XYZ file of C-alpha atoms in Angstrom:
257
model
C 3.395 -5.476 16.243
C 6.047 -2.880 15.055
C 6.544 -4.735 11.795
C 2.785 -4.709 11.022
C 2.401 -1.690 12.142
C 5.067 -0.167 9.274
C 3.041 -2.874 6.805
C 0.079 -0.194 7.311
C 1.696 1.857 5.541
C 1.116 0.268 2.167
C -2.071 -0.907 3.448
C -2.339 2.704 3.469
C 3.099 3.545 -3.047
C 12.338 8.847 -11.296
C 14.063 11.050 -13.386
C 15.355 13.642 -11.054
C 13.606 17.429 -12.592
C 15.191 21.386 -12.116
C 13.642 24.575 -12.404
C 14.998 26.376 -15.800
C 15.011 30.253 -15.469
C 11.535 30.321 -16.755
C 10.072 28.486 -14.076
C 9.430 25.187 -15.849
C 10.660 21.900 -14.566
C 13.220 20.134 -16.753
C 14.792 17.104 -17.076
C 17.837 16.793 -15.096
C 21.004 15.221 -15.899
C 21.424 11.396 -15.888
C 24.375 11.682 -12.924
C 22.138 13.067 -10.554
C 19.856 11.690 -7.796
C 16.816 10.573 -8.689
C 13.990 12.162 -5.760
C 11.685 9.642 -4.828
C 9.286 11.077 -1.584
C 8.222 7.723 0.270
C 5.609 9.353 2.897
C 5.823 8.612 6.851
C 3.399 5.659 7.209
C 3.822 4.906 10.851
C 7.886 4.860 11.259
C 10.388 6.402 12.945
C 13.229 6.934 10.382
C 15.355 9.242 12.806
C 15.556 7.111 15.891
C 13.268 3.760 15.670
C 12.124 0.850 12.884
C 12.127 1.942 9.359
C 9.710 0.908 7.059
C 10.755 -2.302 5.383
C 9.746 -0.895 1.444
C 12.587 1.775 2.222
C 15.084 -1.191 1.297
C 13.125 -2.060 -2.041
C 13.056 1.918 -3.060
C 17.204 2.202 -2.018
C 17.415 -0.799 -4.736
C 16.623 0.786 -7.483
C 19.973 2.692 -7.371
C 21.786 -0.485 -8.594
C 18.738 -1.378 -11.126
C 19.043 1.606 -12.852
C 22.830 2.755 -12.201
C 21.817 6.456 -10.624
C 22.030 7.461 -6.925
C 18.363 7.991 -4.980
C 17.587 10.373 -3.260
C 14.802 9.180 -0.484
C 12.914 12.432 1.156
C 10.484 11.204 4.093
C 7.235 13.665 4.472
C 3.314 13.342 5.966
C 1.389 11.748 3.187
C -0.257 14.489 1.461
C 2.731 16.339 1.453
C 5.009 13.689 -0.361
C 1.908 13.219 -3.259
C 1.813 16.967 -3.270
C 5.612 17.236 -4.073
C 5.580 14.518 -6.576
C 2.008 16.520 -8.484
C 3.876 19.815 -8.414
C 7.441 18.301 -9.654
C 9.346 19.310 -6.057
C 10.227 15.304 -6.731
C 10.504 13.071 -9.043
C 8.136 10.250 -7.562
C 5.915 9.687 -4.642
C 5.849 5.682 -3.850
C 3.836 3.511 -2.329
C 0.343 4.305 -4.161
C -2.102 1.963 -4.361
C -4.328 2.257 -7.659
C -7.976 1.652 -7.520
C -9.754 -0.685 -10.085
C -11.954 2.103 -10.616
C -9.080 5.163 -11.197
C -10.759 8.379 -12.636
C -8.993 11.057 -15.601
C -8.537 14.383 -14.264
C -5.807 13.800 -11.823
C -3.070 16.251 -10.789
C -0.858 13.490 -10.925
C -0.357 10.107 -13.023
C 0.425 6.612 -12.193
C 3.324 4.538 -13.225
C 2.246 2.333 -16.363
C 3.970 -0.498 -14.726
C 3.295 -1.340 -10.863
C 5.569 -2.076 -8.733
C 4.062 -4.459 -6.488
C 0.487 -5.800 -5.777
C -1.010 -5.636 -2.361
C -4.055 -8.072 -1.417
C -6.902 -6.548 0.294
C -9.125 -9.595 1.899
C -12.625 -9.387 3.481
C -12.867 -10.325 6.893
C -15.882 -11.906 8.322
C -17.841 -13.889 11.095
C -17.107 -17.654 10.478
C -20.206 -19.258 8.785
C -21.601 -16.005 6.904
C -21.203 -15.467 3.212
C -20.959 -11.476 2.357
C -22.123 -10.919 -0.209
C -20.461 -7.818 -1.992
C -23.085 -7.304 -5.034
C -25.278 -5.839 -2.270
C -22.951 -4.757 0.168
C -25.865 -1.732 1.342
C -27.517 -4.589 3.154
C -23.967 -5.167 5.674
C -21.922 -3.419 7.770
C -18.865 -3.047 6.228
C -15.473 -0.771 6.991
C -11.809 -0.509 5.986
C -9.254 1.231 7.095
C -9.068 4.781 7.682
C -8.007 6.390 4.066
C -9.019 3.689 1.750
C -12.604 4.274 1.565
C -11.678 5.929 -2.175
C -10.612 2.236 -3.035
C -14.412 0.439 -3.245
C -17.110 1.020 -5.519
C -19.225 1.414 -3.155
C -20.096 3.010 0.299
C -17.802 1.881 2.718
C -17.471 3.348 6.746
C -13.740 3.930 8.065
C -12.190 3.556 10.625
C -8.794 4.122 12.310
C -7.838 1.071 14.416
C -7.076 -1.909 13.013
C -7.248 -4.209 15.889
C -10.465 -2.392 16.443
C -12.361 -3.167 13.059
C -11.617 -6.658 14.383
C -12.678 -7.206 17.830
C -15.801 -4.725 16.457
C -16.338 -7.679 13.639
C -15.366 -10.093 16.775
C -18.492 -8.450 19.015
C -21.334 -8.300 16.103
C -20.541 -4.855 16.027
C -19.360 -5.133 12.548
C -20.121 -7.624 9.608
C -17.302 -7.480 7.576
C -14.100 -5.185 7.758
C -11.741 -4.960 4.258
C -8.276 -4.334 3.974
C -5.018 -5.065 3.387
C -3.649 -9.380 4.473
C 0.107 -7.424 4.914
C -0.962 -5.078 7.610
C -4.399 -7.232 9.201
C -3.198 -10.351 9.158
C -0.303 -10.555 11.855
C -2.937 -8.667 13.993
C -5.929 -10.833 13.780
C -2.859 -14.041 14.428
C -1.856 -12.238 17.391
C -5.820 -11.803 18.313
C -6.148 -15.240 18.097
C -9.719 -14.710 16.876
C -10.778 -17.964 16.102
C -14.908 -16.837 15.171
C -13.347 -15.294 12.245
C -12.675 -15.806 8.861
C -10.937 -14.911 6.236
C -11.442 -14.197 2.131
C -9.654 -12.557 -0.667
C -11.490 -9.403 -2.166
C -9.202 -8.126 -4.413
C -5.063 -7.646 -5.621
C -4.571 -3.990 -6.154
C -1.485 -2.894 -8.420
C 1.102 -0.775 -6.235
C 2.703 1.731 -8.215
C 5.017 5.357 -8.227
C 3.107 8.625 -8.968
C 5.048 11.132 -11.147
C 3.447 14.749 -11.929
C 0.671 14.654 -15.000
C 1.531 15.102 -18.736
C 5.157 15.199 -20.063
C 6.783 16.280 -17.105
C 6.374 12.900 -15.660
C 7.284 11.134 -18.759
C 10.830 10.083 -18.140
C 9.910 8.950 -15.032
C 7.463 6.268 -16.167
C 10.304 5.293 -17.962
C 12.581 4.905 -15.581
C 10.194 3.153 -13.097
C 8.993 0.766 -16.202
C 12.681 0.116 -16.452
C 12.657 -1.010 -12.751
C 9.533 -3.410 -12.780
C 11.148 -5.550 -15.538
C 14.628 -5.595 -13.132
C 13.249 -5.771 -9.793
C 14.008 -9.446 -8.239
C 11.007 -11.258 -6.579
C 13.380 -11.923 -3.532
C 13.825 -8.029 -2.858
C 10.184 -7.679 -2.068
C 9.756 -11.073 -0.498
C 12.256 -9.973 2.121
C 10.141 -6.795 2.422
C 7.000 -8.625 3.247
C 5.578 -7.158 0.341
C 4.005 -8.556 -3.025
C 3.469 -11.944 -2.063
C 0.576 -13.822 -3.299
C -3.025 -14.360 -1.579
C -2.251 -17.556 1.040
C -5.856 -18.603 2.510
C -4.923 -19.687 5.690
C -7.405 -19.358 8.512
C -7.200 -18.886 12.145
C -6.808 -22.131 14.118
C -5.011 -23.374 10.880
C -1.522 -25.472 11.447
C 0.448 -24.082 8.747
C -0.068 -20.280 9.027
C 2.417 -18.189 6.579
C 5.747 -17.255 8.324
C 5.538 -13.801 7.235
C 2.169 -13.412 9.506
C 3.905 -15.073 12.586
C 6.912 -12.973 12.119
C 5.127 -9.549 12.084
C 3.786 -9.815 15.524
């Protein structure tokens, strides 16, 4: 459960910039560190597991021929520090289908990942998501910005699903990497489940020209970055719809118990 429980994380996201004497940020030279803030998404860096997308970000040093410089912060802190140029990029950030104008910040133009968010559900019932008003529906706490519609939240995983489990809920939405080794280890056979959606996972860099380079850099990256470096994450992969009960279940959901 450790492994799924750093996973959550994504469930949930470099040009290194100095202060010039008048208080704007600049772009630093090329030899040093690029800052990347990765946010503390249920790991213990100092003394316990680390979160497996630390190895994809260290990577990048080697893609792109510059040291990295990882910082590890709360959440809001690291997007913070990555809006107001204290960093060069915050990463893991999921983007929503539905992303507004008018943030403080700006997303990567190329993602770095994708992350599959899949609708679980009773066996037997069809949810149907053009009128999702008439169902009970949740996700995960913090993701509720991610739907087009209303959407409850709430903050145990393995609770969403016994709460689906005991007619309590009728459908619970949110990421296969973080849900799925749980619901395995549940061994919840009454449920089911169904892709909803692939979100793009990209790198946030501070709004307007500041974060220019940046998306550079980070474009440069996506083209480089090998499909086996985030397969050994347990990150990116494709939808697989496997069900409970099933005899081939994917390794990476038996291996994240």
């Amino acid at each position: 459960m450790k492994y799924c429980r750093l996973l959550l994380g994504l469930v949930l996201l470099i040009c290194s910039l100095s202060v010039t004497a008048d208080g704007n940020h600049t772009v630093a030279a090329d030899n040093e560190p690029l800052h990347v803030v990765f946010p503390l998404v249920g790991d213990t860096p100092d003394s316990g597991p680390e979160h497996p997308l630390m190895n994809v970000v260290r990577s990048w040093a080697q893609l792109i021929g510059r040291e990295i410089e990882i910082e590890r912060v709360p959440f809001k802190r690291s997007l913070l520090m990555a809006t107001n140029g204290e960093a060069d990029l915050h990463f893991p950030m999921i983007r929503p289908h539905h992303a507004r104008d008018g943030n403080p910040y700006t997303y990567s133009t190329a993602p770095l990942l994708t992350v599959n968010f899949v609708v679980y559900s009773r066996k037997g019932e069809n949810i149907d998501l053009t009128q999702p008003e008439r169902y009970r529906i949740a996700t995960h706490s913090g993701h509720k910005h991610l739907f087009p519609f209303a959407i409850a939240e709430e903050h145990t995983i393995e609770g969403s699903l016994r709460k689906l489990d005991n007619y309590r809920l009728e459908a619970f939405i949110f990421a296969d990497s973080a849900a799925d080794p749980i619901l395995y280890g549940l061994g919840l056979s009454g449920l089911q489940r169904k892709l909803y959606t692939t979100f793009d996972v990209h790198a946030v860099s501070p709004a307007g020209e500041k974060g220019g380079m940046a998306d550079k850099i980070i474009s440069n990256i996506a083209q480089q970055m090998p499909e086996e470096t985030l397969r050994l994450a347990g990150v990116g992969q494709p939808y697989n719809d496997w069900q409970v009960g099933d005899a081939d279940v994917p390794a990476l959901v038996q291996n994240s118990k």
